[in-house]
Amino acid sequence: MTSTLIIGATGLLGSEMAKASAGNGDSLHVLVRPATSGNEARMRPLKELGATVHVGDLDDYDSLVRAVGKVDRVISSVHVGSASEMTLVRAVRDAGVSRYVPSAGFGLDFAAAAPGSIEPLDIKRAVFDAVREADLPYTVIYTNGFFSTWVATLGDLTRFGSSPLPPDEVTLYGDGNVAATFVSEKDIAAVTLRALEDPDAVRGEIRIAQNKITQSAMIELWRQVSGRSPRVKQMSAEELEALIAAVPGLGLLRAFWIRGETALETATPEAGALYPELRFESIESAFVAMAGAGGRRL
């Protein structure tokens, strides 16, 4: 039985990775922080999956080596701002694994996004450079936009976390007609587990470019599905640049809705073409689920 360690398994993406790994028949291992290990509510889903729990921290090299040394494969879904993944890269190198999926890929394709324009992406790029320098048996999955971040906010990153439903007021960036691509966390996990079984994906990069849509079309689709009519404020590209100057992390809005970098064609193989047996959730079906959860009759 193949053993797989999920790092970040209590997060939105990590929890889907854990479920997919267990469903794949893997011996599931998870690494959690000491504080998390004592949180029964957060630990219960992992225990129900039969996960072997390792207590450690991304800043604690020894704890990482102990956990990584127990498994064949490692999937990291830690937050983009965690430069501590550099420590994990060292641990993976020193312990030796058959495959490593770094969190560096869970975002924009490096071939499409220019260096130096988005701080979170530059952090990811530095991690990936370290992975390649260490000559690890990596597989990188480029996801573009997560449903939970972008679809749930109608493409307005500034609204993230404000409501369980898409917002009643949304900012439309630029002319609203630049396409971007999105994928559910469940489908990201499915692609990742499939790629881990693919020998051709060793030291390879895969992009998920499903669900291509403009922000205007996304807002209109939500109107049609839910019966709600969010108020729309427009922000020009110049106004967005002023906002990004004050909050650099919002540079992702530029990449998605001004430059269209998530929808650019690159030489990176696309997951749907590589693995045609996989089926991807649509934005419309996600909206149907959101509207139903909000108590609306469709």
Short mmCIF file of C-alpha atoms in Angstrom, two decimals:
data_model
loop_
_atom_site.label_atom_id
_atom_site.label_comp_id
_atom_site.label_asym_id
_atom_site.label_seq_id
_atom_site.Cartn_x
_atom_site.Cartn_y
_atom_site.Cartn_z
CA MET A 1 0.00 0.00 0.00
CA THR A 2 1.34 3.41 -0.96
CA SER A 3 1.69 5.89 1.90
CA THR A 4 0.99 9.59 1.34
CA LEU A 5 1.62 12.51 3.69
CA ILE A 6 -0.63 15.56 3.38
CA ILE A 7 0.71 18.80 4.83
CA GLY A 8 -2.01 21.37 5.42
CA ALA A 9 -4.73 18.70 5.64
CA THR A 10 -7.09 20.81 7.76
CA GLY A 11 -7.31 23.55 5.10
CA LEU A 12 -9.79 23.80 2.23
CA LEU A 13 -7.49 22.22 -0.35
CA GLY A 14 -5.66 19.95 2.07
CA SER A 15 -8.87 18.39 3.37
CA GLU A 16 -9.85 17.48 -0.19
CA MET A 17 -6.38 16.02 -0.75
CA ALA A 18 -6.80 13.89 2.39
CA LYS A 19 -10.20 12.59 1.26
CA ALA A 20 -8.90 11.83 -2.23
CA SER A 21 -5.83 10.05 -0.88
CA ALA A 22 -7.90 7.90 1.50
CA GLY A 23 -10.38 7.18 -1.30
CA ASN A 24 -7.47 6.13 -3.48
CA GLY A 25 -6.63 3.42 -0.95
CA ASP A 26 -3.46 5.11 0.28
CA SER A 27 -2.14 4.79 3.78
CA LEU A 28 -2.96 8.38 4.73
CA HIS A 29 -0.60 10.40 6.92
CA VAL A 30 -1.05 14.04 7.93
CA LEU A 31 1.20 16.60 9.56
CA VAL A 32 -0.52 19.03 11.96
CA ARG A 33 0.74 21.70 14.31
CA PRO A 34 0.70 21.00 18.06
CA ALA A 35 -2.19 23.44 18.59
CA THR A 36 -4.21 21.82 15.82
CA SER A 37 -3.64 18.31 17.17
CA GLY A 38 -5.57 19.25 20.30
CA ASN A 39 -8.53 20.72 18.39
CA GLU A 40 -11.09 17.91 18.30
CA ALA A 41 -13.34 19.60 15.75
CA ARG A 42 -10.51 20.06 13.26
CA MET A 43 -9.02 16.62 13.87
CA ARG A 44 -12.25 14.61 13.71
CA PRO A 45 -12.52 14.50 9.88
CA LEU A 46 -8.93 13.28 9.60
CA LYS A 47 -9.45 10.61 12.25
CA GLU A 48 -12.59 9.44 10.43
CA LEU A 49 -10.43 8.95 7.33
CA GLY A 50 -8.10 6.74 9.37
CA ALA A 51 -5.17 9.14 9.05
CA THR A 52 -1.93 8.58 10.91
CA VAL A 53 -1.25 11.89 12.61
CA HIS A 54 2.24 13.39 12.91
CA VAL A 55 2.65 16.45 15.10
CA GLY A 56 5.16 18.96 13.83
CA ASP A 57 5.73 22.33 12.26
CA LEU A 58 7.08 23.67 9.00
CA ASP A 59 9.75 25.54 10.96
CA ASP A 60 10.86 22.33 12.74
CA TYR A 61 13.16 20.42 10.42
CA ASP A 62 13.44 17.39 12.68
CA SER A 63 9.66 16.96 12.90
CA LEU A 64 9.42 17.19 9.12
CA VAL A 65 12.10 14.56 8.55
CA ARG A 66 10.38 12.20 11.00
CA ALA A 67 7.05 12.54 9.22
CA VAL A 68 8.39 12.51 5.67
CA GLY A 69 10.57 9.52 6.45
CA LYS A 70 7.46 7.41 7.13
CA VAL A 71 5.87 7.81 3.68
CA ASP A 72 6.37 7.29 -0.02
CA ARG A 73 4.79 10.54 -1.25
CA VAL A 74 4.33 14.07 0.09
CA ILE A 75 1.68 16.61 -0.93
CA SER A 76 2.03 20.12 0.45
CA SER A 77 -1.01 22.39 0.47
CA VAL A 78 0.39 25.01 2.85
CA HIS A 79 -0.51 28.66 2.44
CA VAL A 80 1.31 30.61 -0.25
CA GLY A 81 2.88 32.97 2.31
CA SER A 82 4.70 30.18 4.10
CA ALA A 83 8.34 30.56 3.12
CA SER A 84 8.91 27.70 5.59
CA GLU A 85 8.29 25.32 2.71
CA MET A 86 11.99 25.82 2.06
CA THR A 87 12.55 23.76 5.21
CA LEU A 88 10.18 21.11 3.88
CA VAL A 89 12.16 20.97 0.63
CA ARG A 90 15.28 20.13 2.67
CA ALA A 91 13.41 17.49 4.65
CA VAL A 92 12.01 15.85 1.50
CA ARG A 93 15.49 15.80 -0.02
CA ASP A 94 17.12 14.31 3.05
CA ALA A 95 14.43 11.72 3.82
CA GLY A 96 13.91 10.64 0.22
CA VAL A 97 10.43 10.12 -1.27
CA SER A 98 9.15 8.72 -4.54
CA ARG A 99 7.14 11.86 -5.34
CA TYR A 100 6.69 15.38 -3.96
CA VAL A 101 3.89 17.78 -4.89
CA PRO A 102 4.91 21.24 -3.61
CA SER A 103 2.34 23.93 -2.91
CA ALA A 104 4.31 26.11 -5.34
CA GLY A 105 2.09 25.01 -8.20
CA PHE A 106 -1.31 25.64 -6.66
CA GLY A 107 -1.88 28.91 -8.49
CA LEU A 108 -0.80 30.48 -11.76
CA ASP A 109 1.34 28.73 -14.36
CA PHE A 110 4.82 30.22 -14.10
CA ALA A 111 5.04 30.15 -17.90
CA ALA A 112 2.13 32.60 -18.11
CA ALA A 113 2.77 34.99 -15.22
CA ALA A 114 5.62 37.47 -15.33
CA PRO A 115 8.15 37.41 -12.45
CA GLY A 116 8.20 40.41 -10.13
CA SER A 117 4.58 41.46 -10.53
CA ILE A 118 2.83 39.37 -7.85
CA GLU A 119 4.48 38.85 -4.47
CA PRO A 120 2.74 35.53 -3.61
CA LEU A 121 3.73 34.10 -6.98
CA ASP A 122 7.36 35.10 -6.47
CA ILE A 123 7.37 33.18 -3.16
CA LYS A 124 6.03 30.12 -4.98
CA ARG A 125 8.59 30.52 -7.75
CA ALA A 126 11.45 30.61 -5.23
CA VAL A 127 10.19 27.37 -3.65
CA PHE A 128 9.95 25.68 -7.04
CA ASP A 129 13.46 26.82 -7.92
CA ALA A 130 14.67 25.17 -4.71
CA VAL A 131 12.77 21.97 -5.56
CA ARG A 132 14.41 21.77 -8.96
CA GLU A 133 17.83 22.65 -7.59
CA ALA A 134 17.50 19.75 -5.11
CA ASP A 135 16.59 17.48 -8.07
CA LEU A 136 13.55 16.11 -6.25
CA PRO A 137 11.02 13.81 -7.97
CA TYR A 138 8.40 16.57 -8.09
CA THR A 139 5.09 17.01 -9.84
CA VAL A 140 3.73 20.56 -9.99
CA ILE A 141 0.02 21.18 -10.52
CA TYR A 142 -0.95 24.66 -11.72
CA THR A 143 -4.54 25.30 -10.71
CA ASN A 144 -5.25 28.94 -11.59
CA GLY A 145 -8.33 30.09 -9.59
CA PHE A 146 -9.89 28.06 -6.77
CA PHE A 147 -13.69 27.95 -6.69
CA SER A 148 -13.72 28.81 -2.97
CA THR A 149 -11.70 31.98 -3.56
CA TRP A 150 -12.79 33.27 -6.95
CA VAL A 151 -16.13 31.75 -7.90
CA ALA A 152 -17.58 32.26 -4.42
CA THR A 153 -16.68 35.97 -4.63
CA LEU A 154 -17.73 36.48 -8.27
CA GLY A 155 -14.12 37.22 -9.07
CA ASP A 156 -13.68 39.94 -6.44
CA LEU A 157 -10.79 38.83 -4.22
CA THR A 158 -11.45 41.69 -1.79
CA ARG A 159 -14.74 39.98 -0.79
CA PHE A 160 -13.12 36.69 0.21
CA GLY A 161 -14.45 35.36 3.50
CA SER A 162 -17.13 38.03 3.84
CA SER A 163 -20.10 35.72 3.22
CA PRO A 164 -20.85 32.03 2.55
CA LEU A 165 -22.68 33.15 -0.59
CA PRO A 166 -21.41 35.28 -3.47
CA PRO A 167 -21.56 38.94 -2.40
CA ASP A 168 -24.49 41.31 -2.89
CA GLU A 169 -22.02 43.92 -4.16
CA VAL A 170 -19.09 43.10 -6.40
CA THR A 171 -16.34 45.08 -8.11
CA LEU A 172 -15.95 44.50 -11.83
CA TYR A 173 -12.32 44.95 -12.87
CA GLY A 174 -11.35 46.51 -16.17
CA ASP A 175 -13.98 45.97 -18.86
CA GLY A 176 -15.11 42.66 -17.33
CA ASN A 177 -14.47 40.79 -20.58
CA VAL A 178 -11.07 39.20 -19.87
CA ALA A 179 -11.29 35.42 -19.47
CA ALA A 180 -9.87 33.46 -16.52
CA THR A 181 -9.96 29.77 -15.58
CA PHE A 182 -11.18 28.13 -12.36
CA VAL A 183 -11.36 24.72 -10.72
CA SER A 184 -12.86 23.23 -7.56
CA GLU A 185 -10.62 22.03 -4.76
CA LYS A 186 -12.12 18.56 -5.12
CA ASP A 187 -11.03 18.45 -8.77
CA ILE A 188 -7.56 19.73 -7.90
CA ALA A 189 -7.22 16.79 -5.52
CA ALA A 190 -8.44 14.37 -8.18
CA VAL A 191 -5.88 15.64 -10.70
CA THR A 192 -3.11 15.49 -8.10
CA LEU A 193 -3.84 11.89 -7.13
CA ARG A 194 -4.08 10.89 -10.79
CA ALA A 195 -0.77 12.57 -11.58
CA LEU A 196 0.89 10.75 -8.70
CA GLU A 197 0.09 7.48 -10.47
CA ASP A 198 1.52 8.76 -13.76
CA PRO A 199 5.24 7.96 -14.25
CA ASP A 200 5.39 10.52 -17.06
CA ALA A 201 4.53 13.26 -14.55
CA VAL A 202 7.75 12.83 -12.57
CA ARG A 203 9.67 16.11 -12.74
CA GLY A 204 6.76 17.44 -14.73
CA GLU A 205 4.29 20.30 -14.66
CA ILE A 206 0.54 20.07 -15.33
CA ARG A 207 -1.96 22.92 -15.60
CA ILE A 208 -5.70 22.80 -14.99
CA ALA A 209 -7.40 25.14 -17.46
CA GLN A 210 -11.07 24.20 -17.17
CA ASN A 211 -14.05 26.52 -16.67
CA LYS A 212 -12.88 29.51 -18.72
CA ILE A 213 -15.14 32.50 -18.15
CA THR A 214 -15.07 36.32 -17.98
CA GLN A 215 -16.00 38.15 -14.80
CA SER A 216 -19.04 39.73 -16.48
CA ALA A 217 -20.26 36.31 -17.61
CA MET A 218 -19.68 34.86 -14.14
CA ILE A 219 -21.78 37.57 -12.50
CA GLU A 220 -24.54 37.05 -15.07
CA LEU A 221 -24.47 33.28 -14.55
CA TRP A 222 -24.93 33.78 -10.80
CA ARG A 223 -27.91 36.04 -11.51
CA GLN A 224 -29.49 33.38 -13.71
CA VAL A 225 -28.88 30.51 -11.29
CA SER A 226 -29.71 32.22 -8.00
CA GLY A 227 -32.21 34.92 -8.88
CA ARG A 228 -30.00 37.41 -7.02
CA SER A 229 -28.84 40.64 -8.63
CA PRO A 230 -25.60 41.83 -7.05
CA ARG A 231 -24.76 45.51 -7.33
CA VAL A 232 -21.79 46.00 -9.63
CA LYS A 233 -19.15 48.69 -9.17
CA GLN A 234 -16.60 49.15 -11.93
CA MET A 235 -12.90 49.69 -11.32
CA SER A 236 -10.64 50.68 -14.19
CA ALA A 237 -7.24 49.10 -14.74
CA GLU A 238 -5.63 52.36 -13.61
CA GLU A 239 -7.66 52.41 -10.38
CA LEU A 240 -6.75 48.78 -9.75
CA GLU A 241 -3.05 49.61 -10.11
CA ALA A 242 -3.44 52.28 -7.41
CA LEU A 243 -5.11 49.70 -5.15
CA ILE A 244 -2.34 47.16 -5.79
CA ALA A 245 0.29 49.78 -4.92
CA ALA A 246 -1.34 50.02 -1.48
CA VAL A 247 -2.04 46.27 -1.12
CA PRO A 248 0.50 44.31 -3.22
CA GLY A 249 -1.18 40.96 -2.56
CA LEU A 250 -4.09 42.10 -4.72
CA GLY A 251 -1.83 41.83 -7.75
CA LEU A 252 -3.68 38.59 -8.44
CA LEU A 253 -6.65 40.70 -9.57
CA ARG A 254 -4.44 42.20 -12.26
CA ALA A 255 -3.25 38.75 -13.36
CA PHE A 256 -6.80 37.38 -13.59
CA TRP A 257 -8.91 40.24 -14.91
CA ILE A 258 -6.54 42.65 -16.67
CA ARG A 259 -3.74 40.52 -18.11
CA GLY A 260 -5.77 37.30 -18.43
CA GLU A 261 -2.75 35.25 -17.40
CA THR A 262 -4.75 32.29 -16.10
CA ALA A 263 -6.35 31.74 -19.52
CA LEU A 264 -3.17 32.04 -21.59
CA GLU A 265 -2.14 28.97 -23.55
CA THR A 266 1.29 27.66 -22.54
CA ALA A 267 3.38 24.61 -23.36
CA THR A 268 2.46 23.09 -19.99
CA PRO A 269 0.26 19.99 -20.58
CA GLU A 270 -3.40 20.47 -19.59
CA ALA A 271 -4.95 18.05 -17.09
CA GLY A 272 -8.18 17.44 -18.99
CA ALA A 273 -6.25 16.47 -22.11
CA LEU A 274 -3.79 14.29 -20.17
CA TYR A 275 -6.46 12.50 -18.16
CA PRO A 276 -9.68 12.51 -20.24
CA GLU A 277 -11.34 10.08 -17.82
CA LEU A 278 -11.56 12.86 -15.22
CA ARG A 279 -14.71 14.98 -15.04
CA PHE A 280 -14.58 18.55 -13.76
CA GLU A 281 -17.22 20.40 -11.78
CA SER A 282 -18.64 23.39 -13.64
CA ILE A 283 -19.09 26.90 -12.31
CA GLU A 284 -22.82 26.58 -12.95
CA SER A 285 -23.11 23.46 -10.79
CA ALA A 286 -21.12 25.19 -8.04
CA PHE A 287 -23.52 28.14 -8.18
CA VAL A 288 -26.50 25.79 -7.99
CA ALA A 289 -25.05 24.26 -4.81
CA MET A 290 -24.33 27.69 -3.32
CA ALA A 291 -27.81 28.99 -4.10
CA GLY A 292 -29.40 25.86 -2.66
CA ALA A 293 -27.35 26.18 0.53
CA GLY A 294 -28.56 29.76 0.79
CA GLY A 295 -32.15 28.64 0.91
CA ARG A 296 -33.12 29.94 -2.53
CA ARG A 297 -35.59 28.05 -4.70
CA LEU A 298 -34.14 27.58 -8.15
#
